[in-house]
Tab-separated table of C-alpha atoms and ligand atoms in Angstrom:
chain	number	residue	atom	x	y	z
A	1	MET	CA	0.000	0.000	0.000
A	2	LYS	CA	1.048	3.601	-0.600
A	3	THR	CA	1.833	5.963	2.295
A	4	ILE	CA	2.643	9.690	2.205
A	5	LYS	CA	5.741	10.165	4.363
A	6	GLN	CA	7.530	13.128	5.869
A	7	THR	CA	11.223	12.249	6.192
A	8	ASP	CA	12.734	15.690	6.936
A	9	TYR	CA	11.764	19.315	7.634
A	10	SER	CA	12.185	20.613	4.087
A	11	GLY	CA	8.447	21.254	3.705
A	12	ILE	CA	5.976	20.203	1.034
A	13	SER	CA	8.620	19.375	-1.584
A	14	GLY	CA	10.243	16.859	0.772
A	15	LEU	CA	7.184	14.584	1.004
A	16	GLN	CA	7.558	11.079	-0.416
A	17	ILE	CA	4.991	8.507	-1.513
A	18	THR	CA	6.405	5.171	-0.365
A	19	ASP	CA	5.363	1.514	-0.556
A	20	GLN	CA	4.660	-0.116	2.807
A	21	PRO	CA	3.509	-3.633	3.642
A	22	GLU	CA	-0.240	-3.793	4.392
A	23	PRO	CA	-0.949	-3.857	8.138
A	24	LYS	CA	-1.659	-7.300	9.628
A	25	LEU	CA	-4.957	-8.259	11.224
A	26	THR	CA	-4.526	-8.777	14.989
A	27	PRO	CA	-7.364	-9.564	17.439
A	28	MET	CA	-7.797	-5.838	18.246
A	29	THR	CA	-7.508	-4.524	14.689
A	30	ALA	CA	-10.121	-3.011	12.411
A	31	LEU	CA	-8.660	-2.614	8.922
A	32	VAL	CA	-9.980	0.457	7.127
A	33	GLN	CA	-9.713	1.074	3.386
A	34	VAL	CA	-9.107	4.814	3.435
A	35	LYS	CA	-11.251	6.968	1.099
A	36	TYR	CA	-10.483	10.562	2.162
A	37	THR	CA	-8.085	12.507	4.377
A	38	PRO	CA	-8.279	16.273	4.958
A	39	VAL	CA	-5.393	18.505	3.843
A	40	LEU	CA	-4.514	20.449	6.995
A	41	PRO	CA	-2.204	23.423	7.627
A	42	TYR	CA	-1.152	21.386	10.701
A	43	ASP	CA	0.610	18.881	8.407
A	44	ILE	CA	2.263	21.619	6.355
A	45	LEU	CA	3.527	23.366	9.504
A	46	THR	CA	4.852	20.029	10.834
A	47	GLU	CA	6.634	19.395	7.514
A	48	GLU	CA	8.246	22.847	7.762
A	49	GLY	CA	9.397	22.183	11.341
A	50	LYS	CA	7.266	25.036	12.699
A	51	LEU	CA	5.415	22.982	15.320
A	52	LYS	CA	8.435	21.389	17.005
A	53	ASN	CA	7.579	23.025	20.339
A	54	ILE	CA	3.947	21.847	20.484
A	55	ARG	CA	4.131	18.722	18.297
A	56	PRO	CA	7.518	17.005	18.502
A	57	VAL	CA	7.677	14.099	16.019
A	58	LYS	CA	10.209	11.351	15.363
A	59	LEU	CA	10.826	11.147	11.593
A	60	PRO	CA	9.923	9.502	9.314
A	61	ILE	CA	6.159	9.751	9.893
A	62	ALA	CA	3.076	9.190	7.781
A	63	VAL	CA	1.380	12.587	7.468
A	64	GLY	CA	-2.215	13.279	8.454
A	65	TYR	CA	-4.404	12.391	11.405
A	66	GLY	CA	-8.088	12.190	10.448
A	67	PHE	CA	-9.532	9.881	7.798
A	68	THR	CA	-12.727	8.337	6.518
A	69	GLY	CA	-13.096	4.932	4.904
A	70	ILE	CA	-14.739	1.532	4.881
A	71	VAL	CA	-13.909	-1.220	7.376
A	72	THR	CA	-12.798	-4.284	5.387
A	73	ALA	CA	-11.906	-6.759	8.164
A	74	VAL	CA	-11.865	-7.001	11.956
A	75	GLY	CA	-9.941	-9.114	14.468
A	76	ALA	CA	-11.597	-11.516	16.883
A	77	LEU	CA	-11.939	-8.910	19.650
A	78	ARG	CA	-13.688	-6.274	17.484
A	79	SER	CA	-17.382	-6.122	16.610
A	80	ALA	CA	-18.103	-8.080	13.404
A	81	SER	CA	-20.842	-5.518	12.617
A	82	LEU	CA	-18.086	-3.043	11.706
A	83	VAL	CA	-17.236	-4.892	8.488
A	84	GLY	CA	-18.538	-2.921	5.501
A	85	GLN	CA	-19.254	0.078	7.750
A	86	ALA	CA	-18.380	3.642	6.688
A	87	VAL	CA	-16.307	5.251	9.440
A	88	LEU	CA	-14.583	8.449	10.512
A	89	GLY	CA	-11.378	7.904	12.447
A	90	ALA	CA	-8.262	9.392	13.932
A	91	SER	CA	-4.876	7.763	13.532
A	92	PRO	CA	-2.146	9.099	15.866
A	93	THR	CA	0.505	7.304	13.768
A	94	GLY	CA	-0.559	9.046	10.532
A	95	ALA	CA	-3.552	8.796	8.243
A	96	ALA	CA	-2.299	9.485	4.722
A	97	GLN	CA	-2.118	5.866	3.593
A	98	GLU	CA	-4.334	3.481	1.647
A	99	VAL	CA	-5.068	1.135	4.573
A	100	ILE	CA	-5.192	1.998	8.295
A	101	ALA	CA	-5.061	-0.521	11.128
A	102	ASN	CA	-7.261	0.939	13.857
A	103	MET	CA	-6.479	-0.664	17.221
A	104	MET	CA	-8.329	1.860	19.403
A	105	PRO	CA	-12.117	1.453	19.216
A	106	PRO	CA	-12.874	4.939	20.673
A	107	LEU	CA	-11.054	6.546	17.719
A	108	LEU	CA	-13.458	5.066	15.155
A	109	PHE	CA	-16.949	6.537	14.615
A	110	LYS	CA	-19.683	4.968	12.487
A	111	LEU	CA	-21.149	7.415	9.978
A	112	PRO	CA	-24.895	8.012	9.943
A	113	ASP	CA	-26.363	6.585	6.695
A	114	ASN	CA	-26.919	10.007	5.138
A	115	VAL	CA	-23.473	11.458	5.911
A	116	GLY	CA	-20.975	11.009	3.081
A	117	LEU	CA	-17.386	9.884	3.554
A	118	ASP	CA	-16.284	13.175	1.973
A	119	ALA	CA	-18.380	15.399	4.280
A	120	ALA	CA	-17.294	13.490	7.405
A	121	ALA	CA	-13.625	13.873	6.458
A	122	THR	CA	-13.930	17.639	7.036
A	123	LEU	CA	-14.699	17.210	10.753
A	124	ILE	CA	-11.254	16.368	12.157
A	125	GLY	CA	-9.027	19.469	12.226
A	126	GLY	CA	-12.010	21.617	11.205
A	127	ALA	CA	-15.370	21.330	12.960
A	128	ASP	CA	-13.749	19.897	16.104
A	129	ALA	CA	-11.485	22.948	16.506
A	130	ALA	CA	-14.425	25.244	15.778
A	131	LEU	CA	-16.560	23.510	18.424
A	132	MET	CA	-13.702	23.672	20.964
A	133	THR	CA	-13.494	27.410	20.319
A	134	VAL	CA	-17.169	28.238	20.875
A	135	ILE	CA	-17.064	26.175	24.075
A	136	GLU	CA	-13.829	27.812	25.358
A	137	LEU	CA	-15.166	31.297	24.628
A	138	ASN	CA	-18.567	30.408	26.110
A	139	VAL	CA	-20.293	32.133	23.196
A	140	THR	CA	-23.917	33.211	23.721
A	141	ASN	CA	-26.488	35.261	21.849
A	142	MET	CA	-25.179	38.332	23.705
A	143	ASP	CA	-21.852	38.152	21.873
A	144	THR	CA	-20.529	39.830	18.752
A	145	VAL	CA	-17.726	37.611	17.479
A	146	LEU	CA	-15.189	38.513	14.798
A	147	VAL	CA	-13.554	35.601	12.945
A	148	THR	CA	-10.352	35.718	10.895
A	149	GLY	CA	-9.874	32.967	8.303
A	150	ALA	CA	-13.640	32.753	7.971
A	151	SER	CA	-13.678	30.732	4.745
A	152	GLY	CA	-11.200	28.030	5.824
A	153	GLY	CA	-11.624	24.503	7.079
A	154	VAL	CA	-12.072	25.751	10.666
A	155	GLY	CA	-13.699	29.111	9.892
A	156	SER	CA	-16.441	27.677	7.675
A	157	TYR	CA	-17.650	25.554	10.622
A	158	LEU	CA	-16.972	28.258	13.191
A	159	ILE	CA	-19.354	30.736	11.553
A	160	GLN	CA	-22.105	28.111	11.478
A	161	LEU	CA	-21.561	27.117	15.129
A	162	LEU	CA	-21.467	30.761	16.262
A	163	LYS	CA	-24.770	31.415	14.476
A	164	ARG	CA	-26.265	28.313	16.126
A	165	ARG	CA	-25.426	29.974	19.478
A	166	GLY	CA	-27.168	33.152	18.334
A	167	ALA	CA	-24.044	35.334	18.159
A	168	HIS	CA	-23.669	38.291	15.799
A	169	VAL	CA	-20.799	37.293	13.487
A	170	ILE	CA	-18.259	39.419	11.610
A	171	ALA	CA	-16.128	37.509	9.090
A	172	ILE	CA	-12.742	38.624	7.754
A	173	THR	CA	-12.019	37.178	4.339
A	174	SER	CA	-10.540	37.775	0.893
A	175	PRO	CA	-12.789	39.429	-1.732
A	176	GLY	CA	-13.538	36.178	-3.576
A	177	ASN	CA	-14.905	34.660	-0.379
A	178	ILE	CA	-17.226	37.471	0.759
A	179	ALA	CA	-20.333	35.813	-0.717
A	180	PHE	CA	-19.232	32.455	0.721
A	181	ALA	CA	-18.838	33.944	4.232
A	182	LYS	CA	-22.320	35.483	3.975
A	183	SER	CA	-23.766	32.157	2.820
A	184	LEU	CA	-22.281	30.550	5.954
A	185	GLY	CA	-24.238	33.046	8.058
A	186	ALA	CA	-21.845	35.974	8.608
A	187	ASP	CA	-23.770	39.152	9.433
A	188	GLU	CA	-20.955	41.519	8.430
A	189	VAL	CA	-17.851	40.963	6.302
A	190	VAL	CA	-14.475	42.707	6.197
A	191	ASP	CA	-12.142	42.287	3.187
A	192	TYR	CA	-8.578	41.831	4.477
A	193	THR	CA	-7.049	42.839	1.142
A	194	LYS	CA	-8.473	46.387	1.413
A	195	PRO	CA	-7.413	49.063	3.952
A	196	LEU	CA	-8.688	47.836	7.309
A	197	ALA	CA	-9.043	50.976	9.450
A	198	ARG	CA	-12.023	52.409	7.574
A	199	GLN	CA	-13.777	49.021	7.355
A	200	LEU	CA	-13.223	48.257	11.047
A	201	SER	CA	-14.588	51.654	12.104
A	202	ALA	CA	-17.831	50.835	10.263
A	203	ILE	CA	-18.565	47.394	11.801
A	204	SER	CA	-20.261	46.453	15.066
A	205	GLN	CA	-17.787	46.365	17.983
A	206	PRO	CA	-16.877	42.698	18.659
A	207	ASN	CA	-16.411	41.616	22.283
A	208	LYS	CA	-14.798	38.312	21.206
A	209	ILE	CA	-12.351	37.501	18.389
A	210	VAL	CA	-11.356	34.098	17.055
A	211	ASP	CA	-8.152	34.177	15.041
A	212	THR	CA	-7.448	31.255	12.698
A	213	VAL	CA	-4.823	33.067	10.600
A	214	GLY	CA	-2.049	34.195	12.964
A	215	SER	CA	-1.096	37.259	10.875
A	216	GLY	CA	0.637	39.889	13.032
A	217	THR	CA	-0.365	42.599	10.533
A	218	LEU	CA	-4.032	41.700	10.802
A	219	LEU	CA	-3.984	41.263	14.586
A	220	ASN	CA	-2.197	44.595	15.063
A	221	ALA	CA	-4.815	46.333	12.901
A	222	LEU	CA	-7.621	44.780	14.977
A	223	SER	CA	-5.946	45.830	18.220
A	224	THR	CA	-5.392	49.394	17.023
A	225	CYS	CA	-8.811	49.962	15.471
A	226	LEU	CA	-11.091	48.130	17.938
A	227	GLY	CA	-11.942	48.602	21.618
A	228	GLY	CA	-12.030	45.919	24.322
A	229	TYR	CA	-12.274	42.225	23.394
A	230	ASP	CA	-11.139	38.732	24.357
A	231	LEU	CA	-9.095	37.133	21.565
A	232	LEU	CA	-8.554	33.394	21.198
A	233	SER	CA	-6.050	32.400	18.521
A	234	LEU	CA	-5.758	28.911	17.094
A	235	ALA	CA	-2.868	29.970	14.888
A	236	THR	CA	-0.298	31.977	16.880
A	237	GLN	CA	1.174	31.847	20.364
A	238	LYS	CA	3.002	35.088	19.780
A	239	PHE	CA	0.418	37.861	19.860
A	240	PRO	CA	0.211	39.751	23.170
A	241	ALA	CA	-2.821	41.874	24.039
A	242	GLY	CA	-2.371	45.383	22.650
A	243	LYS	CA	-4.567	47.437	25.009
A	244	ILE	CA	-5.502	47.203	28.662
A	245	ASN	CA	-9.088	46.189	27.830
A	246	GLN	CA	-7.995	43.497	25.334
A	247	THR	CA	-6.948	39.937	26.198
A	248	SER	CA	-5.137	37.469	23.935
A	249	ARG	CA	-4.441	33.768	24.306
A	250	PHE	CA	-3.636	30.705	22.213
A	251	SER	CA	-5.456	27.403	22.509
A	252	ASN	CA	-4.973	23.966	21.035
A	253	ALA	CA	-7.342	22.254	23.436
A	254	SER	CA	-9.192	19.206	22.154
A	255	ILE	CA	-12.837	18.236	22.442
A	256	GLY	CA	-13.951	14.965	24.005
A	257	LEU	CA	-14.457	11.958	21.743
A	258	ARG	CA	-18.230	12.095	22.269
A	259	ALA	CA	-18.268	15.457	20.494
A	260	TYR	CA	-17.461	13.714	17.183
A	261	THR	CA	-20.706	11.770	17.429
A	262	LYS	CA	-22.480	15.073	18.098
A	263	LEU	CA	-20.839	16.682	15.053
A	264	LEU	CA	-21.817	13.697	12.865
A	265	ASP	CA	-25.404	14.057	14.143
A	266	LEU	CA	-25.380	17.761	13.258
A	267	LEU	CA	-24.244	16.889	9.715
A	268	SER	CA	-26.867	14.155	9.529
A	269	THR	CA	-29.738	16.478	10.463
A	270	GLY	CA	-28.499	19.257	8.195
A	271	ALA	CA	-27.879	21.554	11.174
A	272	LEU	CA	-24.261	21.834	9.988
A	273	GLN	CA	-23.008	21.828	6.401
A	274	ALA	CA	-19.631	20.463	5.320
A	275	HIS	CA	-17.871	22.612	2.726
A	276	ILE	CA	-15.420	20.814	0.468
A	277	ASP	CA	-13.166	23.094	-1.571
A	278	SER	CA	-11.993	20.297	-3.859
A	279	ILE	CA	-10.986	16.639	-3.915
A	280	ILE	CA	-7.544	15.723	-5.265
A	281	PRO	CA	-5.936	12.266	-5.769
A	282	PHE	CA	-3.509	11.531	-2.907
A	283	GLN	CA	-0.654	11.166	-5.401
A	284	GLN	CA	-0.980	14.965	-5.908
A	285	ILE	CA	-0.301	15.775	-2.249
A	286	ALA	CA	2.129	18.572	-3.160
A	287	VAL	CA	-0.454	20.252	-5.422
A	288	ALA	CA	-3.068	19.975	-2.669
A	289	GLN	CA	-0.837	21.326	0.099
A	290	ASN	CA	0.463	24.178	-2.100
A	291	HIS	CA	-3.149	25.117	-2.842
A	292	VAL	CA	-3.975	25.219	0.888
A	293	LYS	CA	-0.830	27.199	1.660
A	294	ASN	CA	-0.964	29.756	-1.152
A	295	GLU	CA	-4.474	30.106	-2.593
A	296	PRO	CA	-7.902	31.113	-1.293
A	297	VAL	CA	-9.980	28.178	-0.037
A	298	GLN	CA	-13.664	27.546	0.605
A	299	GLY	CA	-13.835	24.935	3.354
A	300	ARG	CA	-11.574	21.876	3.256
A	301	LEU	CA	-9.494	20.234	0.515
A	302	LEU	CA	-9.550	16.446	0.642
A	303	LEU	CA	-7.185	13.807	-0.665
A	304	ALA	CA	-8.896	10.817	-2.292
A	305	TYR	CA	-7.450	7.275	-2.071
B	1	NAP	N1	-4.939	25.308	17.789
B	1	NAP	C1	-5.670	24.312	17.312
B	1	NAP	O1	-6.135	23.427	18.036
B	1	NAP	C2	-5.952	24.273	15.837
B	1	NAP	C3	-6.861	23.356	15.290
B	1	NAP	C4	-7.129	23.420	13.913
B	1	NAP	C5	-6.472	24.361	13.137
B	1	NAP	N2	-5.560	25.196	13.720
B	1	NAP	C6	-4.864	26.232	12.953
B	1	NAP	O2	-5.828	27.168	12.516
B	1	NAP	C7	-5.386	27.754	11.306
B	1	NAP	C8	-6.498	27.693	10.268
B	1	NAP	O3	-6.738	26.357	9.918
B	1	NAP	P1	-7.689	26.000	8.688
B	1	NAP	O4	-7.652	24.554	8.567
B	1	NAP	O5	-8.986	26.701	8.823
B	1	NAP	O6	-6.855	26.682	7.477
B	1	NAP	P2	-7.339	26.929	5.977
B	1	NAP	O7	-8.468	26.046	5.638
B	1	NAP	O8	-6.113	26.880	5.145
B	1	NAP	O9	-7.898	28.412	6.012
B	1	NAP	C9	-7.011	29.492	6.171
B	1	NAP	C10	-7.798	30.788	6.151
B	1	NAP	O10	-6.888	31.867	6.346
B	1	NAP	C11	-7.264	32.933	5.487
B	1	NAP	N3	-6.056	33.716	5.193
B	1	NAP	C12	-4.949	33.318	4.541
B	1	NAP	N4	-4.053	34.317	4.496
B	1	NAP	C13	-4.613	35.369	5.133
B	1	NAP	C14	-4.172	36.688	5.439
B	1	NAP	N5	-2.983	37.149	5.065
B	1	NAP	N6	-5.015	37.496	6.118
B	1	NAP	C15	-6.240	37.065	6.498
B	1	NAP	N7	-6.707	35.807	6.244
B	1	NAP	C16	-5.898	34.981	5.575
B	1	NAP	C17	-7.848	32.274	4.276
B	1	NAP	O11	-8.776	33.169	3.709
B	1	NAP	P3	-8.941	33.319	2.110
B	1	NAP	O12	-9.036	31.895	1.582
B	1	NAP	O13	-10.185	34.098	1.932
B	1	NAP	O14	-7.687	34.019	1.652
B	1	NAP	C18	-8.535	31.037	4.860
B	1	NAP	O15	-9.862	31.359	5.221
B	1	NAP	C19	-4.100	27.012	10.914
B	1	NAP	O16	-2.985	27.762	11.356
B	1	NAP	C20	-4.196	25.727	11.698
B	1	NAP	O17	-2.926	25.161	11.957
B	1	NAP	C21	-5.290	25.163	15.043
């Protein structure tokens, strides 16, 4: 089977597609034929050596973490009803490979019948981080929340979850994604490619900010132009609060495993929508990661296996 491997810290161009023996079936194994993995900035940052302080890894590693696929076989200690089942899973030893041996039952979630393998693949590293954020910030219908990176794999879920809590939402996005941000539910939109001061003086004053971009330029402009707020960044640990009535902190907290079942239910009932930017064959991992790194996105890119 093919596996996408990171062998050094040279970034996207250093990735290799290697042949590995297929994993063996042990009593605790569920073998999953992988169909989709999400293309995450987390992988790109790991490949560039930028997460060494919060995610130390021993190279070589298979890239990726979340996956969806079909269970093809189970060992004697796993439920036989899993065979043929569509699942969402997490693989701490890497997910970008054609077959995954899941040995940890809590890290495998059955998909509701009406949730596609593609839609479910957007949850890990996207909706989960968005849900963690609304919980950490204790968002209510009294809040006005500004979101940077509103059109991305996290932001596209974050706007929906904030609206579900009744918050007033301001999205910051590139011009090509203004209509997309509005379709997600954003009440007001700021274009980050145009001068910010005039736009920020015209919007409602946010009392909470979620940053999924980590741009010092953007965060400085927000601090200068806005009044008091609590800022939670998923993308930078290096932005101190700029004014006495502003707070700033980083979080990479995780949600409990039961939350994935809740997110799948929300997709199943249509209360949340998955947004898939595009689906690219896994052999084109470099094309996919360069797209995520350098071009505007609408939701999540997926690799297909
Ligand atoms: N801490 C955690 O637990 C956690 C969990 C998940 C993700 N993350 C981090 O959160 C960040 C976002 O993840 P993601 O998956 O949503 O990324 P993504 O899908 O690549 O989205 C990135 C977003 O950033 C926007 N953007 C890019 N350059 C910008 C700039 N110069 N100014 C303003 N906006 C800009 C893009 O907007 P346009 O497309 O409109 O240009 C896009 O909406 C990443 O750094 C990721 O590592 C952290």
